[in-house]
mmCIF file of C-alpha atoms in Angstrom:
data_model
loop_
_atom_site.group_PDB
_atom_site.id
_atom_site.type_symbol
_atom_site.label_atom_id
_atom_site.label_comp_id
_atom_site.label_asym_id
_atom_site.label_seq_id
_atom_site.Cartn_x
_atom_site.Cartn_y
_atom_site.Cartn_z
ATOM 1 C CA UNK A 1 0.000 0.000 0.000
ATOM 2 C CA UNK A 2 3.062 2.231 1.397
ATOM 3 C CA UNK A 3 4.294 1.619 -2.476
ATOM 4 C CA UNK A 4 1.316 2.337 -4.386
ATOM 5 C CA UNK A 5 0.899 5.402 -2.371
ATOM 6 C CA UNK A 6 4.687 6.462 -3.356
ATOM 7 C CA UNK A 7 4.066 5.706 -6.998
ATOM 8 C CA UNK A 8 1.157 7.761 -7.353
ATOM 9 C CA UNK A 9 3.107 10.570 -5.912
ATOM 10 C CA UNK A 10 6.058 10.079 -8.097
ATOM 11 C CA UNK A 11 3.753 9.757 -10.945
ATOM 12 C CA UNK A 12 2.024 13.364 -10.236
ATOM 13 C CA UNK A 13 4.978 14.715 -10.111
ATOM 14 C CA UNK A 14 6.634 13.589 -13.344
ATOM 15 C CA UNK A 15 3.431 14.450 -14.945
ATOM 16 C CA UNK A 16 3.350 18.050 -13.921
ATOM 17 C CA UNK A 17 6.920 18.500 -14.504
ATOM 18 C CA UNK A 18 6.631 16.976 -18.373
ATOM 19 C CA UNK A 19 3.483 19.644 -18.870
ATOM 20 C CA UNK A 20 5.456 22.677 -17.406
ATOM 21 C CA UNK A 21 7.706 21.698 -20.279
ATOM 22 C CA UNK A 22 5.453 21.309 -23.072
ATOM 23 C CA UNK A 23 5.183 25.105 -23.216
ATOM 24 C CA UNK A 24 6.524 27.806 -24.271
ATOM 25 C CA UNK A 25 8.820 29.090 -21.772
ATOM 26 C CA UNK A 26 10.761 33.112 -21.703
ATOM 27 C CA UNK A 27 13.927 32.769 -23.388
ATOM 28 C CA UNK A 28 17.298 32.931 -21.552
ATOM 29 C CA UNK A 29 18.985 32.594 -24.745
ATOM 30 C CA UNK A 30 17.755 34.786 -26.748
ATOM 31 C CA UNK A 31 17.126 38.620 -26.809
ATOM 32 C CA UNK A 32 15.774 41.468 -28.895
ATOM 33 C CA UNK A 33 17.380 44.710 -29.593
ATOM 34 C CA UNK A 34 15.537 47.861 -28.394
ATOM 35 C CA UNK A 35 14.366 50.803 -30.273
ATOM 36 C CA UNK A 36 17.007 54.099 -29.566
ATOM 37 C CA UNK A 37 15.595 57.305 -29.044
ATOM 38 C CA UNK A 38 17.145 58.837 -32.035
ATOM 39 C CA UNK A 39 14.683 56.348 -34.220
ATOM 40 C CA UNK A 40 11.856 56.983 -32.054
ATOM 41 C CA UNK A 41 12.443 60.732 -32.032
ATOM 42 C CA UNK A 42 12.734 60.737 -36.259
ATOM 43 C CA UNK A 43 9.618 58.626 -36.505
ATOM 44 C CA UNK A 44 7.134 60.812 -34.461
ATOM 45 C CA UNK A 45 8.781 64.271 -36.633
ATOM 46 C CA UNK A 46 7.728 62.415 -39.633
ATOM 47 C CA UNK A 47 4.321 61.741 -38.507
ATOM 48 C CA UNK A 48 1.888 62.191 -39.739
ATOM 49 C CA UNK A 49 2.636 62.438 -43.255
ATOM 50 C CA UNK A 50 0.612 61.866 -45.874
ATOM 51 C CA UNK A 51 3.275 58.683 -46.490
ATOM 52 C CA UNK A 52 3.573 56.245 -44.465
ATOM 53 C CA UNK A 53 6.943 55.803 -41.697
ATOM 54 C CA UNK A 54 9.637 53.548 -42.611
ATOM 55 C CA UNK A 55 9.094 50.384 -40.471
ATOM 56 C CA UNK A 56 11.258 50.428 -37.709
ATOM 57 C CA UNK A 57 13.749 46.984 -37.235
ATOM 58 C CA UNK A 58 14.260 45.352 -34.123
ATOM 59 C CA UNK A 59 16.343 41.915 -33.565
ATOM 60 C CA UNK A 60 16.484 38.979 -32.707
ATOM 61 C CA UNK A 61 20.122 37.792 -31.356
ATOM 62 C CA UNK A 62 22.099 34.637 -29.420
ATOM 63 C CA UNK A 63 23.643 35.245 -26.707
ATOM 64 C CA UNK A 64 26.940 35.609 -28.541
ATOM 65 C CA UNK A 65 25.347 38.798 -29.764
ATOM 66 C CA UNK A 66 24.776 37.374 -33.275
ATOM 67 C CA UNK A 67 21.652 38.775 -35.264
ATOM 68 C CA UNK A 68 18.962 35.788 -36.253
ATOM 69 C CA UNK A 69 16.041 37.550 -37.387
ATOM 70 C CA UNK A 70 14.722 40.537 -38.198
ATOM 71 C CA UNK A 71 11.157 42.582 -37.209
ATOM 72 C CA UNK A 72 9.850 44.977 -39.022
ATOM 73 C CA UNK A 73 7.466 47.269 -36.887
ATOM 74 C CA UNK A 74 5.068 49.348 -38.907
ATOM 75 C CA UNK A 75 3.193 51.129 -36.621
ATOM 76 C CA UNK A 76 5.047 52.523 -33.946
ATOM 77 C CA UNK A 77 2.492 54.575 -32.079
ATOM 78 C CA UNK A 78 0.156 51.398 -31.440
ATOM 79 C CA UNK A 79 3.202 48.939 -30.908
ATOM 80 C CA UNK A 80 3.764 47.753 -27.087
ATOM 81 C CA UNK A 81 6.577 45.097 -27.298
ATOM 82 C CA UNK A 82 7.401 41.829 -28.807
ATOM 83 C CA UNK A 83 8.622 38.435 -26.313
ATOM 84 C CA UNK A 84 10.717 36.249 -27.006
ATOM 85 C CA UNK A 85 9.695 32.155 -25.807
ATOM 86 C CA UNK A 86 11.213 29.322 -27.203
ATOM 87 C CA UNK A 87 9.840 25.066 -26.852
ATOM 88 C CA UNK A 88 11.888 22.553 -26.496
ATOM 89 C CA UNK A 89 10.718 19.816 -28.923
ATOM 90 C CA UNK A 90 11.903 16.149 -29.266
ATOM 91 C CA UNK A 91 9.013 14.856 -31.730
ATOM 92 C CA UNK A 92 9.741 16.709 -34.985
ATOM 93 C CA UNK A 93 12.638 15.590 -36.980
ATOM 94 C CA UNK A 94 15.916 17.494 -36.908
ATOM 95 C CA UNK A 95 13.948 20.096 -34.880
ATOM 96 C CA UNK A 96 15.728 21.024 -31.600
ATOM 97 C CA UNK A 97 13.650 24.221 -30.648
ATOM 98 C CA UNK A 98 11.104 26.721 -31.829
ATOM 99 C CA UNK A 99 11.572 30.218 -31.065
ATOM 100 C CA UNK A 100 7.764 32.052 -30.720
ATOM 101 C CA UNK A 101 8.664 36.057 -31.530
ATOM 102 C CA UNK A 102 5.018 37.807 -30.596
ATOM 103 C CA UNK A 103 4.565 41.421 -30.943
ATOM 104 C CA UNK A 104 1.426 43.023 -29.676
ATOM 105 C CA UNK A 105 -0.378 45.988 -31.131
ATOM 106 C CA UNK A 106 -3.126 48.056 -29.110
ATOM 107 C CA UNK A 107 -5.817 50.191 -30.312
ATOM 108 C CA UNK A 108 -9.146 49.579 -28.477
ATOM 109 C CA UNK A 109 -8.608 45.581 -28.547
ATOM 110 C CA UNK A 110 -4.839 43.794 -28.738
ATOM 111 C CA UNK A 111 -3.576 42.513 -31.979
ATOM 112 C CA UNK A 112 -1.063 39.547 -31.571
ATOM 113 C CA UNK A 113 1.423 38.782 -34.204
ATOM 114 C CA UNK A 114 3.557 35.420 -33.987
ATOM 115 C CA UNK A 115 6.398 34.470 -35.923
ATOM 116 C CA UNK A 116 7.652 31.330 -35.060
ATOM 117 C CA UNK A 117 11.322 29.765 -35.618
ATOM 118 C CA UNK A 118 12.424 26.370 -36.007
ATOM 119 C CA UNK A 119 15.643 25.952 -34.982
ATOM 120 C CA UNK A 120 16.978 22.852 -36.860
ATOM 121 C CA UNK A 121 19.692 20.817 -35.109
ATOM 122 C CA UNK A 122 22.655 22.312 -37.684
ATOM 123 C CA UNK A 123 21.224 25.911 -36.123
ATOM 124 C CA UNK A 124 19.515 27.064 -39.736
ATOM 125 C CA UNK A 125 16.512 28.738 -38.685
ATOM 126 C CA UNK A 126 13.060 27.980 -40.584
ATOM 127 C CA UNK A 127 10.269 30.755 -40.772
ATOM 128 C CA UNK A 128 6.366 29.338 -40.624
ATOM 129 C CA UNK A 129 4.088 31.415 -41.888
ATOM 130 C CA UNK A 130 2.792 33.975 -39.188
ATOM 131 C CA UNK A 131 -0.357 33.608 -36.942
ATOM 132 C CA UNK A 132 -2.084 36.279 -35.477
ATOM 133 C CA UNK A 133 -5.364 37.357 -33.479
ATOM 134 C CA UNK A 134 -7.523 39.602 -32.118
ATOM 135 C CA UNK A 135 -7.625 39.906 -28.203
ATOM 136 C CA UNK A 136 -10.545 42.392 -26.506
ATOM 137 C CA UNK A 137 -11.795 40.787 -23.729
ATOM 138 C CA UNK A 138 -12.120 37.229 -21.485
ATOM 139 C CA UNK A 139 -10.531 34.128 -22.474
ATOM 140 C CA UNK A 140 -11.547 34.739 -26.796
ATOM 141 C CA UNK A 141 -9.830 31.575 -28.842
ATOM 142 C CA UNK A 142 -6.205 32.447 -30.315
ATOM 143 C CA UNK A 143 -4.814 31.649 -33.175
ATOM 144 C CA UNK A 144 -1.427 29.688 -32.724
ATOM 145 C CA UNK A 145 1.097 26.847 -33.738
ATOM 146 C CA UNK A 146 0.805 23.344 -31.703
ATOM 147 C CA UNK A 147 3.692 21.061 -32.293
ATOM 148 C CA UNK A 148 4.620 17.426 -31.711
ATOM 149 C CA UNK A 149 4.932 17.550 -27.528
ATOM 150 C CA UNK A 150 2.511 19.834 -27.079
ATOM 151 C CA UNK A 151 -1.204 19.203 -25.958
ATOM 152 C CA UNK A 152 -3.146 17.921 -29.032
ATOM 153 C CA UNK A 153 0.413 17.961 -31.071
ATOM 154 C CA UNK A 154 0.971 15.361 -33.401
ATOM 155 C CA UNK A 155 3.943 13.592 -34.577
ATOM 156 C CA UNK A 156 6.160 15.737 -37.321
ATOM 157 C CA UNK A 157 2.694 17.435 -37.988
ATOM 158 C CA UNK A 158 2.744 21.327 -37.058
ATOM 159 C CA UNK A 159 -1.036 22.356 -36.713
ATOM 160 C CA UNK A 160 -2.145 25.819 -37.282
ATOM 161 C CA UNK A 161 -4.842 25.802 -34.863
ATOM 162 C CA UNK A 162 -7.735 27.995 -33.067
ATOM 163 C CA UNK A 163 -7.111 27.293 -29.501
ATOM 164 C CA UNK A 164 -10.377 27.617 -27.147
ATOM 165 C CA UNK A 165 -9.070 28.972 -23.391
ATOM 166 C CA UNK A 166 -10.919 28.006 -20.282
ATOM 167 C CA UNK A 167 -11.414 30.463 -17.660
ATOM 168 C CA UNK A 168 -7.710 30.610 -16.255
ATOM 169 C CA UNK A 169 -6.356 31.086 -19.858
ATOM 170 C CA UNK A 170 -4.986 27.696 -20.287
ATOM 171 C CA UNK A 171 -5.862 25.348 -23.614
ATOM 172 C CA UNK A 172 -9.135 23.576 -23.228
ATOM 173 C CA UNK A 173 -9.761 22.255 -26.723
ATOM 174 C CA UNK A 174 -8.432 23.259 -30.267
ATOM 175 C CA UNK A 175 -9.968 23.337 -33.814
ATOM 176 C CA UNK A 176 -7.434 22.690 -36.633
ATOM 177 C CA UNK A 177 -6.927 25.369 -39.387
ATOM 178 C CA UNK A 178 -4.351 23.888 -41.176
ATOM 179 C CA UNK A 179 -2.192 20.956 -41.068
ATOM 180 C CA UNK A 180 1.439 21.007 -41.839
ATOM 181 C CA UNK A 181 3.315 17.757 -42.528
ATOM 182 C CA UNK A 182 7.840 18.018 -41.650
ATOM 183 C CA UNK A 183 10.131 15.962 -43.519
ATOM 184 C CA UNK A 184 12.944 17.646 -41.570
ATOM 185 C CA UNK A 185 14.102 19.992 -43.975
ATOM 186 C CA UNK A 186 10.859 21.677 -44.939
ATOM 187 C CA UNK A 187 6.982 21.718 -43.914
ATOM 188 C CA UNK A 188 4.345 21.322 -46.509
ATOM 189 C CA UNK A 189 0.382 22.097 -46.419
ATOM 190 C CA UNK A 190 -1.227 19.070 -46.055
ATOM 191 C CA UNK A 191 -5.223 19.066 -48.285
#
């Protein structure tokens, strides 16, 4: 009894430890470049114009300082940041990580932008097509990515999905959008 009682325990744990880490988590290798004042300063003395502001670049770089990616933002007076969160994966061939870049744009609800990264165990990075969604109020569905080792992931299939949040913001249920299939060098659109 003493031993069922200890596997159960040992069980729940390992459980909730291999959820924590089928999420994204905040990146400790990773960082994005900020925007200087000098940029920010130019932008607002050229607005409004009757042409649009350049887009203004931010980046993505390693640790070593290296630049990996680049974002263009376009609206600077609605923009409010971008994060950085990578997932470890394990069940998508020659896939070692994807990095999620999401930049959020308010007006009177939140626009959500995601780029997402694979990282490919030689380092070569691999853009998917971006998601994004429209956030006002409550727990509204969202628009996202869902890989291998994720809840509702399938094997070397990357599903564009609409994710339905219960009340504490978490996953409940998804519907599928699109299904991508991975040979581990490129991803395809499944009909």
């Amino acid at each position: 009894m003493k031993n069922s009682f200890l596997i159960i325990i040992l069980m729940t744990f390992l459980n909730s430890f291999s959820q924590e880490s089928k999420d994204f988590i905040k990146s400790e290798q990773y960082y994005l470049t900020e925007i200087d004042s000098l940029t920010i300063k130019k932008y607002w003395e050229n607005f409004p114009t009757e042409n649009s502001p350049e887009p203004i670049s931010i980046y993505l770089k390693n640790n070593n300082g290296q630049s990996l990616y680049e974002i263009k933002i376009s609206e600077l007076e609605f923009y409010r940041g971008t994060t950085v969160k990578i997932l470890n994966v394990d069940n998508l061939k020659n896939v070692e990580q994807i990095i999620r870049l999401k930049s959020v744009y308010d007006t009177c609800c939140s626009n959500y932008y995601s780029t997402y990264l694979l990282k490919t165990k030689d380092g070569n990075l691999i853009e998917l097509p971006e998601s994004e969604y429209l956030h006002c109020d409550g727990p509204t569905p969202i628009t996202e990515y869902r890989f291998p080792n994720q809840k509702f992931g399938i094997k070397n299939q990357i599903l564009l999905t609409k994710s339905i949040l219960n009340e504490n913001y978490e996953v409940e249920s998804i519907k599928v959008i699109k299904t991508y299939s991975w040979n581990g060098k490129t991803f395809e659109l499944k009909k």
